[in-house]
PDB file of C-alpha atoms in Angstrom:
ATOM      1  CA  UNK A   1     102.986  97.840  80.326  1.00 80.00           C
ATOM      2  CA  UNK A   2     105.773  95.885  78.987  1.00 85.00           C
ATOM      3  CA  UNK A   3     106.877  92.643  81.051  1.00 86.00           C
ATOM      4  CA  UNK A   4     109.995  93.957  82.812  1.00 89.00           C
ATOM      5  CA  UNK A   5     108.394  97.430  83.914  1.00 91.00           C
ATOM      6  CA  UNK A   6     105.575  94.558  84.959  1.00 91.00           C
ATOM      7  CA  UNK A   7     108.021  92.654  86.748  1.00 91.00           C
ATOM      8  CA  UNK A   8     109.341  95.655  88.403  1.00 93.00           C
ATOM      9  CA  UNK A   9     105.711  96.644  89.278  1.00 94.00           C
ATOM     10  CA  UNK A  10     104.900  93.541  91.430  1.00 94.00           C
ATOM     11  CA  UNK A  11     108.672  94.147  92.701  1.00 95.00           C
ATOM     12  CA  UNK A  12     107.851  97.422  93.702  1.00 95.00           C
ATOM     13  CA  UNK A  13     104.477  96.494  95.617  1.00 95.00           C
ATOM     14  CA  UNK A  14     105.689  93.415  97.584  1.00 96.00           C
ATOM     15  CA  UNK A  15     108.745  95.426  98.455  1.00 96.00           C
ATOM     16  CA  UNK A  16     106.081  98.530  99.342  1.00 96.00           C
ATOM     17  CA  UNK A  17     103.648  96.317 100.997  1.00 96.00           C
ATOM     18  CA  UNK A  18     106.489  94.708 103.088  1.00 96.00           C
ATOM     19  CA  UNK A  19     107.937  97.904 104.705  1.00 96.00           C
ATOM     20  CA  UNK A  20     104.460  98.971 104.920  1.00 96.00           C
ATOM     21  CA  UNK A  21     103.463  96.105 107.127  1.00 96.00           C
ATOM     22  CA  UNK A  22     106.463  97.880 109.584  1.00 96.00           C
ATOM     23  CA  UNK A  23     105.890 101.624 109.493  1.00 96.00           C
ATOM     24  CA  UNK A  24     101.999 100.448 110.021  1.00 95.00           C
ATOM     25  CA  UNK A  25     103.466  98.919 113.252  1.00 95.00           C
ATOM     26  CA  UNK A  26     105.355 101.579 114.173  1.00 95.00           C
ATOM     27  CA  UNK A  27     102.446 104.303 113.219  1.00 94.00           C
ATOM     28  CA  UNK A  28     100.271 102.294 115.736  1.00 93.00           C
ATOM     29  CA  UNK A  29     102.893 102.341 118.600  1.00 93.00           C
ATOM     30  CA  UNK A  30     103.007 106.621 117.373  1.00 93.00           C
ATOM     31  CA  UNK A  31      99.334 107.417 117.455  1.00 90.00           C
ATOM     32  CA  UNK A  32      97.741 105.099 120.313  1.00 81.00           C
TER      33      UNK A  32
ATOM     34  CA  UNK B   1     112.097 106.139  80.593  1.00 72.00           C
ATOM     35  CA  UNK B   2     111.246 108.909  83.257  1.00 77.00           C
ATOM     36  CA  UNK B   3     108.012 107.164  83.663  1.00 81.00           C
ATOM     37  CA  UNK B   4     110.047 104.734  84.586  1.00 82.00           C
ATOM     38  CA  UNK B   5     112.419 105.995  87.250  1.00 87.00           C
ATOM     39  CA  UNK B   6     109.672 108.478  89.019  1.00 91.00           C
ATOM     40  CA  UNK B   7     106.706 105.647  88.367  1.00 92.00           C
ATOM     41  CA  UNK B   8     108.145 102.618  90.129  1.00 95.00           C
ATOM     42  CA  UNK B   9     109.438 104.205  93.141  1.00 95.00           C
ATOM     43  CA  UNK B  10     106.483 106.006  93.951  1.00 96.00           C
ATOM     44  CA  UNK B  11     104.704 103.006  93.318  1.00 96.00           C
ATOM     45  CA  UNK B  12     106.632 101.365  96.052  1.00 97.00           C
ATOM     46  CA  UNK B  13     105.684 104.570  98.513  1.00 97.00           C
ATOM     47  CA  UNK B  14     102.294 104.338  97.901  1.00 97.00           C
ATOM     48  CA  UNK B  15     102.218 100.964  98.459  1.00 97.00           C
ATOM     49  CA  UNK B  16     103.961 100.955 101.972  1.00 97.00           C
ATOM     50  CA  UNK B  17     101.951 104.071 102.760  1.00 97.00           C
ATOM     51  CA  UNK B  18      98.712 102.290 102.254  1.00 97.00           C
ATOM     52  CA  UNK B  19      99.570  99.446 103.909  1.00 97.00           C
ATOM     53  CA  UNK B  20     100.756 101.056 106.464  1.00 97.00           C
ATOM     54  CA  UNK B  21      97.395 103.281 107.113  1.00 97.00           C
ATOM     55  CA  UNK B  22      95.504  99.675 106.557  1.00 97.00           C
ATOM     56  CA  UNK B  23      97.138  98.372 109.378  1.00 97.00           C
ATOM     57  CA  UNK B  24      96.636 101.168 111.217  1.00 96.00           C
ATOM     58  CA  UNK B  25      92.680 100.829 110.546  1.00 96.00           C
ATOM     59  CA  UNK B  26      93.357  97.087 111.458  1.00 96.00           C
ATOM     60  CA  UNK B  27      94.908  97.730 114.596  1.00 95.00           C
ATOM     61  CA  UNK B  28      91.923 100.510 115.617  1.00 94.00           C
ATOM     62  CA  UNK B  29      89.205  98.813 114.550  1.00 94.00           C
ATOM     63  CA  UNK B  30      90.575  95.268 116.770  1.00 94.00           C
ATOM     64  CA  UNK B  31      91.104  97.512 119.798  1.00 93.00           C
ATOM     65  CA  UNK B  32      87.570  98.858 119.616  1.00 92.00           C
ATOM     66  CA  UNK B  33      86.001  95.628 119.374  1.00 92.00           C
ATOM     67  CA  UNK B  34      88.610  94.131 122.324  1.00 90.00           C
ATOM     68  CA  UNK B  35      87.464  97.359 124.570  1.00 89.00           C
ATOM     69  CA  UNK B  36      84.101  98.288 123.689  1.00 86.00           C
ATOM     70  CA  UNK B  37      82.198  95.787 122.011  1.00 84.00           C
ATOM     71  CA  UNK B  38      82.675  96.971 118.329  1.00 84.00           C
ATOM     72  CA  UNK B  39      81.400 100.307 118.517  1.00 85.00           C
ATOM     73  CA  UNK B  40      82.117 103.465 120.514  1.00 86.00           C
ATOM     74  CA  UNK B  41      81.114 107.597 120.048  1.00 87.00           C
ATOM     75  CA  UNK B  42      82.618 110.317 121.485  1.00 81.00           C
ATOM     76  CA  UNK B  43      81.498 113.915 121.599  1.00 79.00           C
ATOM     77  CA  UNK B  44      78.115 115.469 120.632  1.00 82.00           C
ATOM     78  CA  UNK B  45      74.847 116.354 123.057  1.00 85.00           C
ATOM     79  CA  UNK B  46      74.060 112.362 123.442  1.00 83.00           C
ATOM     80  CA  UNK B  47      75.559 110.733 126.531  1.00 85.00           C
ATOM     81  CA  UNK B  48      77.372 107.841 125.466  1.00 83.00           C
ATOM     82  CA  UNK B  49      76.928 105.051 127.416  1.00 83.00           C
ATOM     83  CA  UNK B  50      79.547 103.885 129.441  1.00 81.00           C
ATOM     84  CA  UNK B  51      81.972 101.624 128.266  1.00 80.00           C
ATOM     85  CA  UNK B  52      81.612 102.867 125.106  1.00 84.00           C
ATOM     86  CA  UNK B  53      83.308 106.362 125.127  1.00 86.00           C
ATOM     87  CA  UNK B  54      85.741 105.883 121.513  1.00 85.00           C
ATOM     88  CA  UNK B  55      89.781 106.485 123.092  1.00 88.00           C
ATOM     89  CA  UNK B  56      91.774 109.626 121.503  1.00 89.00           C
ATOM     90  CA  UNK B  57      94.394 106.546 120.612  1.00 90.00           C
ATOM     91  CA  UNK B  58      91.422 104.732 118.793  1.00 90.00           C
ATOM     92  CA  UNK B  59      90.034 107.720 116.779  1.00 91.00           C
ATOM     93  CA  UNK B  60      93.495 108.875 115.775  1.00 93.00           C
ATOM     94  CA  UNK B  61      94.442 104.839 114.274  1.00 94.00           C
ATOM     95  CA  UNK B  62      90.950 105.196 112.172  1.00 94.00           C
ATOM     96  CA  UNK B  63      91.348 108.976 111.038  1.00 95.00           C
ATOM     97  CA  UNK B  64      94.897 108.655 109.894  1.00 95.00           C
ATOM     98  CA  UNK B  65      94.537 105.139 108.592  1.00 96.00           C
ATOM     99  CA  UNK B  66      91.188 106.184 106.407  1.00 96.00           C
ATOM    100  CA  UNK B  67      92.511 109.577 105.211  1.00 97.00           C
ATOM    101  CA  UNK B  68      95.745 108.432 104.428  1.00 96.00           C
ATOM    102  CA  UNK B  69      94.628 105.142 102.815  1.00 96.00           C
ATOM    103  CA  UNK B  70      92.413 106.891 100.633  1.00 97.00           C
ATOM    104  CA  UNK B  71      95.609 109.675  99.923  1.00 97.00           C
ATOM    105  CA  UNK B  72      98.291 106.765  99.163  1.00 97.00           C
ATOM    106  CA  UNK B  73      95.476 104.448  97.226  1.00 97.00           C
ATOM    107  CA  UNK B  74      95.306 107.193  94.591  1.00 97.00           C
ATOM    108  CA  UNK B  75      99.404 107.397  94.713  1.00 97.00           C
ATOM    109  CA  UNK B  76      99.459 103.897  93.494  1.00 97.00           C
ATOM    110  CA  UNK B  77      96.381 103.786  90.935  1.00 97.00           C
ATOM    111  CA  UNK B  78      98.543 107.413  89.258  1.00 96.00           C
ATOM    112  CA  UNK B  79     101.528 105.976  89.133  1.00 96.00           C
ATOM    113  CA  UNK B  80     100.179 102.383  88.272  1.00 95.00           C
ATOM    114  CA  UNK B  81      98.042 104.354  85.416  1.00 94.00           C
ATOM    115  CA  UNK B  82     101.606 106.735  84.191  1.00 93.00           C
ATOM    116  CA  UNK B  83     103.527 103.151  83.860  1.00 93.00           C
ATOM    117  CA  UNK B  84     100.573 102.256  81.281  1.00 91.00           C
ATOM    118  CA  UNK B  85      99.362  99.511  84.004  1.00 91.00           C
ATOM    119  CA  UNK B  86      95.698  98.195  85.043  1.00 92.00           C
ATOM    120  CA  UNK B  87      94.301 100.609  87.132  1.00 95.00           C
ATOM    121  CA  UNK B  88      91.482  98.397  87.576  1.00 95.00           C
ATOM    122  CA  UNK B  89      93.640  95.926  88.680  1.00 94.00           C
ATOM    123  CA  UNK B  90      95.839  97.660  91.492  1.00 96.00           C
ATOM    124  CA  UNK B  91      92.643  99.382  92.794  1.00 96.00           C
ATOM    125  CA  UNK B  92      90.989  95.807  93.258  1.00 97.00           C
ATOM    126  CA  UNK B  93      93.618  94.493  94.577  1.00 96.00           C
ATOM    127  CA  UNK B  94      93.811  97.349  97.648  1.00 97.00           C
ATOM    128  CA  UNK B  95      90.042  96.662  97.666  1.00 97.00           C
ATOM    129  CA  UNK B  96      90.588  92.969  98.189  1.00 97.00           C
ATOM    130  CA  UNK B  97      93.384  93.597 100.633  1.00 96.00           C
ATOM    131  CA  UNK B  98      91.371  95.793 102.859  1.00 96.00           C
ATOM    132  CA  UNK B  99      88.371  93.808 103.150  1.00 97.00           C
ATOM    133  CA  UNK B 100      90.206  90.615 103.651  1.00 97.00           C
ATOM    134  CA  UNK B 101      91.905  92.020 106.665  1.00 96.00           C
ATOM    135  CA  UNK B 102      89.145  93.935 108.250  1.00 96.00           C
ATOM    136  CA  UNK B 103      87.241  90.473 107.722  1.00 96.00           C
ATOM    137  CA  UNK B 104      89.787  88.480 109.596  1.00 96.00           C
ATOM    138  CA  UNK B 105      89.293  90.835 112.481  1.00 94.00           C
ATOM    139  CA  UNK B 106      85.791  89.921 112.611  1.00 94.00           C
ATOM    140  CA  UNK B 107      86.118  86.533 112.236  1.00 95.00           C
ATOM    141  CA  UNK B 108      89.244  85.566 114.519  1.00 94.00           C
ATOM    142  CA  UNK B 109      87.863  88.169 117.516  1.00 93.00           C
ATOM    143  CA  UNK B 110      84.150  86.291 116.538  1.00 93.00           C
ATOM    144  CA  UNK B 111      85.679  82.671 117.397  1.00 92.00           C
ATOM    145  CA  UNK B 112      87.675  84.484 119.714  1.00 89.00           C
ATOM    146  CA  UNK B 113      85.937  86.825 121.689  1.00 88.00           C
ATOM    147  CA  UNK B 114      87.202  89.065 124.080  1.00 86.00           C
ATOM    148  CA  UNK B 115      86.191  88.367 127.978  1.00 83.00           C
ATOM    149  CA  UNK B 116      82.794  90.098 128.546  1.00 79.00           C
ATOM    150  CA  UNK B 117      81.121  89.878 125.091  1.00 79.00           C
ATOM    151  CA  UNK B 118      78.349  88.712 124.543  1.00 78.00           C
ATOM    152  CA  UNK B 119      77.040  86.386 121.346  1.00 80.00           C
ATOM    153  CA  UNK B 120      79.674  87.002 118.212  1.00 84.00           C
ATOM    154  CA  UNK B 121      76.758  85.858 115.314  1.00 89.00           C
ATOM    155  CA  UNK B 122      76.880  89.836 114.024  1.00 91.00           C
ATOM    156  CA  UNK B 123      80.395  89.424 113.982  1.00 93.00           C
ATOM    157  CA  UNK B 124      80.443  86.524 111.654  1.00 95.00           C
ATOM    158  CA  UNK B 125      78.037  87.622 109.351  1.00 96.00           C
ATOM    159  CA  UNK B 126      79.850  91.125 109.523  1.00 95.00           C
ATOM    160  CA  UNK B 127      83.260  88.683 108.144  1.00 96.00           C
ATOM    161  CA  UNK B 128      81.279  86.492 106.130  1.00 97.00           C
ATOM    162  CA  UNK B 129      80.025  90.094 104.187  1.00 97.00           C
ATOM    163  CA  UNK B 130      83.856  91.306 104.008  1.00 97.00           C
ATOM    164  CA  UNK B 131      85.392  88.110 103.231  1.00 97.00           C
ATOM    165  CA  UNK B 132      82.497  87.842 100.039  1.00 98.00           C
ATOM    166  CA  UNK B 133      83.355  92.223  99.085  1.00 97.00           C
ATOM    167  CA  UNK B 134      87.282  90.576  98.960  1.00 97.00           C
ATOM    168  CA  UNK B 135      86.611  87.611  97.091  1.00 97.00           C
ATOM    169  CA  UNK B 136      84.970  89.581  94.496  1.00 96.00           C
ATOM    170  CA  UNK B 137      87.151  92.324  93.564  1.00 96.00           C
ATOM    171  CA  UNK B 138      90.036  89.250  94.087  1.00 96.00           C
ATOM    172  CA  UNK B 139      88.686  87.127  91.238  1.00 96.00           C
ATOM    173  CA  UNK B 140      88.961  89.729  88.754  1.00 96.00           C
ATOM    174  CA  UNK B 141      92.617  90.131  90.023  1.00 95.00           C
ATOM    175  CA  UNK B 142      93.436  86.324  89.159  1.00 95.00           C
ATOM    176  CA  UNK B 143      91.612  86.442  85.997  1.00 94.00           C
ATOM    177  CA  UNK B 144      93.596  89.658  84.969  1.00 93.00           C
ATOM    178  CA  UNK B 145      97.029  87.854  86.593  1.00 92.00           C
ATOM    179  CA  UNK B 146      95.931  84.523  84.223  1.00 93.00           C
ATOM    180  CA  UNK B 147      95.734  86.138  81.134  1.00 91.00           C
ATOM    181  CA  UNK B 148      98.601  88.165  81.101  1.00 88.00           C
ATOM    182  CA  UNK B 149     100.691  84.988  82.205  1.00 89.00           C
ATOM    183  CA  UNK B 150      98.803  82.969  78.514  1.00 90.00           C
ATOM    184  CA  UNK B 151      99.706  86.117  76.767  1.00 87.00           C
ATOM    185  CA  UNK B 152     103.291  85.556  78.198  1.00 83.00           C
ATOM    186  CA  UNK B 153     103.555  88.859  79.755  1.00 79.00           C
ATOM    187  CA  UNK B 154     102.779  90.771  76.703  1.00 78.00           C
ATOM    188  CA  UNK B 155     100.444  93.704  76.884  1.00 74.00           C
ATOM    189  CA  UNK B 156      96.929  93.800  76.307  1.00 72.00           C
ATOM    190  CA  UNK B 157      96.307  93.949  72.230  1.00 71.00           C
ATOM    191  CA  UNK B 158      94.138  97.054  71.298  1.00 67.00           C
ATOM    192  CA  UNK B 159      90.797  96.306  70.322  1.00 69.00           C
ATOM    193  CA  UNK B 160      91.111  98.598  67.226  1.00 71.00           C
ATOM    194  CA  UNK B 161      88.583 100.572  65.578  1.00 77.00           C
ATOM    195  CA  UNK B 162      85.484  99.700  66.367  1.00 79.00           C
ATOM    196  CA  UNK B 163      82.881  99.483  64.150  1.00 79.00           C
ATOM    197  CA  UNK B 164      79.337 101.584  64.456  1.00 79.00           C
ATOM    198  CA  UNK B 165      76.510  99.907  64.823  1.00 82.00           C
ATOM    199  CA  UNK B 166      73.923 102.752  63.389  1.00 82.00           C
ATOM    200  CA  UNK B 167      74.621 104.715  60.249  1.00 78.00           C
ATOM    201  CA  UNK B 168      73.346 108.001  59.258  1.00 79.00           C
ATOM    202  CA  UNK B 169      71.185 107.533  55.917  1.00 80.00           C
ATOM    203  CA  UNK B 170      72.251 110.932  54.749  1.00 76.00           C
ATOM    204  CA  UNK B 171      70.056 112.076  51.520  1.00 74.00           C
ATOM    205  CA  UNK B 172      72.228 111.750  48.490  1.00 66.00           C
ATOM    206  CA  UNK B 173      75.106 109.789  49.538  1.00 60.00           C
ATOM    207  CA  UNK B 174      76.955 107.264  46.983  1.00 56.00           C
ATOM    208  CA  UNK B 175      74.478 104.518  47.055  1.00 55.00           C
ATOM    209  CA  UNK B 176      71.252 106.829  45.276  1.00 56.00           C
ATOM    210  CA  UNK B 177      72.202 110.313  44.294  1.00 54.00           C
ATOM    211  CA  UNK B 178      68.794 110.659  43.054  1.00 57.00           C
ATOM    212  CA  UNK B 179      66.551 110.099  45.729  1.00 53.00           C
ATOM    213  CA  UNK B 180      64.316 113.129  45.881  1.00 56.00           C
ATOM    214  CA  UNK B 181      63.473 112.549  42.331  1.00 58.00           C
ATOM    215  CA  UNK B 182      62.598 109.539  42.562  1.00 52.00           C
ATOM    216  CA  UNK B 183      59.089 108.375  42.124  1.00 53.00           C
TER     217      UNK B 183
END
């Protein structure tokens, strides 16, 4: 893995990992 | 290139889809030990004793957040693994950020306990066992992060051929031609 595409990686997962953080939220208000 | 443009996104998909279905676990897993005392069973011939019957709400948060952790975990490790990354890596890094969080739970709702619970010393061990399962795949994350930042983001250098250890003495190879006939 070349050091942009790495770049873009970690970019990719905090982005991820941030929206995740919401839908989780939302999936909890969904299914409880 | 197309590694590239299909790798990264789903990358990003998996990794809101598992945190998602973590904090889904997160959330089911707090209300059970908030409402029954960290465990709970529904169904089967056993009566359950009450208090302890598991809420429809509480099994679905678990079910969906296991089964579709597991589901978007593997999304991430492919793609990580088509975009030539450490597989290793990502995978002990979703190891590290499950058992961190689960961990927490026990150990905030431990020093915190909910009204009506008794002593919270299984609790703390419980988080002192997670906390120890994150720090260990977390390590080998930082190691991995430190030498890729010395190598200056360059990729890992193949190791090259290797060498065998053990040769095959096959009979009449270069070094004696002769050696049936010899004496």
């Amino acid at each position: 893995m070349t050091r942009a595409v790495s770049i873009m990686w970690a970019a990719a997962v905090t982005l991820g990992s941030s929206a995740g953080i919401g839908l989780g939220i939302l999936l909890e208000h969904a299914l409880k | 290139m197309r590694a590239r443009t299909i790798g990264l996104p789903l990358v990003a998909i998996g990794s809101a889809g598992f945190t998602a279905c973590m904090v889904s676990v997160y959330s089911g897993m707090r209300d059970v030990m908030r409402t029954s005392g960290g465990f709970c069973a529904s169904g089967g011939p056993y009566s359950i004793a009450p208090g302890h019957q598991c809420s429809s709400g509480d099994v679905r948060l678990m079910l969906v957040g296991i089964l579709g952790g597991l589901v978007f975990a593997a999304v991430v490790a492919g793609a990580t693994s088509w975009l030539e990354g450490s597989v290793l890596g990502v995978s002990l890094l979703m190891w590290s950020a499950l058992f961190g969080a689960l961990g927490w739970n026990f150990i905030d709702l431990a020093m915190n306990p909910p009204r009506g619970q008794g002593s919270t010393g299984g609790w703390i061990a419980c988080g002192a066992v997670f906390w120890l399962m994150a720090l260990g795949g977390l390590i080998p994350v930082l190691s991995m992060v430190g030498g890729w930042l010395r190598r200056g983001g360059k990729p890992d250098p193949s190791p090259g051929p290797i060498q065998p250890l053990v040769k095959a003495a096959v009979p009449g190879s270069v070094s004696n031609p002769n050696w049936w006939s010899s004496p």
